[in-house]
Amino acid sequence: MLRDTLRLMALATVPALASFKPLSGATFCCVLGSPIAHSKSPLIHRLFAEQSGLRLQYERFEVKPAELGQALAVLHALGCLGVNVTIPLKEEARRLATHATPQAELAGAANTLWWARARLQCGNTDGLGLVNDLLISRFAALEGSRILLLGAGGAAAGVIPALLETHPQELVVLNRTPARAQILVARHPTKRCLKVAVPETTFVRPFDLVINATSSSLNATVPVVDPSAIGSQTACYDMFYGVGETTFLRWGRALGATRCRDGLGMLIEQAAVAFYQWHKRKPETPPVFLALGRSLIG
Ligand code: ATR
């Protein structure tokens, strides 16, 4: 009876959930976003679950920001254990949750949701995912390093707290619209290593690490940054990933950077933190990276 009522509610408000039935005997989790068809999260979580013999049903549903509250109510009633959210739901997810981890609170955005005593909780595992990927892959040392972060949207906001926790010498935020970078930096008033630069800034020496957190790679453009930011020793990291090298990484290589990495590893590491949050099992990420690397190329 309750299920029928829920299904009617979902049909009216969240079309993607209308015909969905969770499998009995499986732990049910999902990812929500719009668009969502491209999401690799179901594959990543399934590979994690296989490692420990967890019977997991991990689905993806197309949900728009205005539908998120209703979708979460339906999912909770259907016994869903945990929900990932991606673009464009991260800010709305934070707003809807009763409780946020410090990372989600500081970012003003969440990518991982669960319930505790029927109350919606949220966290942001993007920052730890990025830091874990950079450190586990030995792509970049962070403590004492000079980091340039490009972008000041939700993606940049989500990783600043975790990057600050690694004690860089400086973390410079540069955005096409400088006022947005100012707003992000102002959220961390005690962090003196956190600074703003504008697109016209020239730098006295190249950075150790330049991270692209803009969505420029989605439309095959490159954010405007003075080439003085990049040298042969600069590690270039694009939080975006796709088939083949991103435009940002190609641009970095053309300026002489020899070390370039895209965001596939971050995607897997942030999923691992969410998986642990929900199931209290720590997955092995390197085999999943290999599995996805192969499937992305092949
Ligand atoms: P997200 O949640 O993915 O960060 P967002 O909040 O829309 O999405 O932010 C997108 C970011 O990418 C912004 O920093 C945006 O710059 P503006 O604030 O100036 O809009 C940046 N961005 C997108 N396309 C860009 C481009 N072609 N060049 C430079 N920055 C770009």
Coordinates of C-alpha atoms and ligand atoms in Angstrom, one line a residue, residues 87 91 151-156 175-177 180 213-216 219 221-224, ligand 1:
I87 CA 25.7 18.1 -11.6
E91 CA 24.1 22.7 -4.0
G151 CA 37.5 27.8 -11.5
A152 CA 35.2 29.0 -8.7
G153 CA 32.1 27.0 -9.2
G154 CA 30.8 24.1 -7.2
A155 CA 33.6 21.8 -8.3
A156 CA 36.3 24.2 -7.1
N175 CA 38.5 32.3 -12.1
R176 CA 37.2 33.9 -15.4
T177 CA 34.8 35.9 -13.1
R180 CA 33.3 34.3 -7.6
A213 CA 38.2 22.8 -11.8
T214 CA 36.3 24.7 -14.5
S215 CA 33.9 23.1 -16.8
S216 CA 35.9 24.4 -19.8
N219 CA 33.1 22.5 -24.4
T221 CA 38.0 25.3 -24.5
V222 CA 40.8 26.2 -22.1
P223 CA 40.4 28.8 -19.3
V224 CA 42.4 32.0 -19.8
Ligands
ATR1 P1 30.6 23.3 -11.5 O1 29.7 22.9 -10.4 O2 30.9 22.2 -12.4 O3 31.9 24.0 -10.9 P2 29.6 25.9 -12.2 O4 29.3 26.3 -10.8 O5 28.7 26.3 -13.3 O6 29.8 24.4 -12.4 O7 31.1 26.6 -12.5 C1 31.7 26.4 -13.7 C2 33.1 27.0 -13.6 O8 33.8 26.8 -14.8 C3 33.1 28.5 -13.3 O9 34.3 28.8 -12.5 C4 33.2 29.1 -14.7 O10 33.7 30.4 -14.7 P3 32.7 31.6 -14.4 O11 32.5 31.7 -13.0 O12 33.5 32.8 -15.0 O13 31.5 31.3 -15.2 C5 34.2 28.1 -15.3 N1 34.2 28.1 -16.7 C6 33.3 27.4 -17.5 N2 33.7 27.5 -18.8 C7 34.8 28.3 -18.8 C8 35.7 28.7 -19.9 N3 35.5 28.4 -21.1 N4 36.8 29.4 -19.5 C9 37.0 29.7 -18.2 N5 36.2 29.3 -17.2 C10 35.2 28.6 -17.5

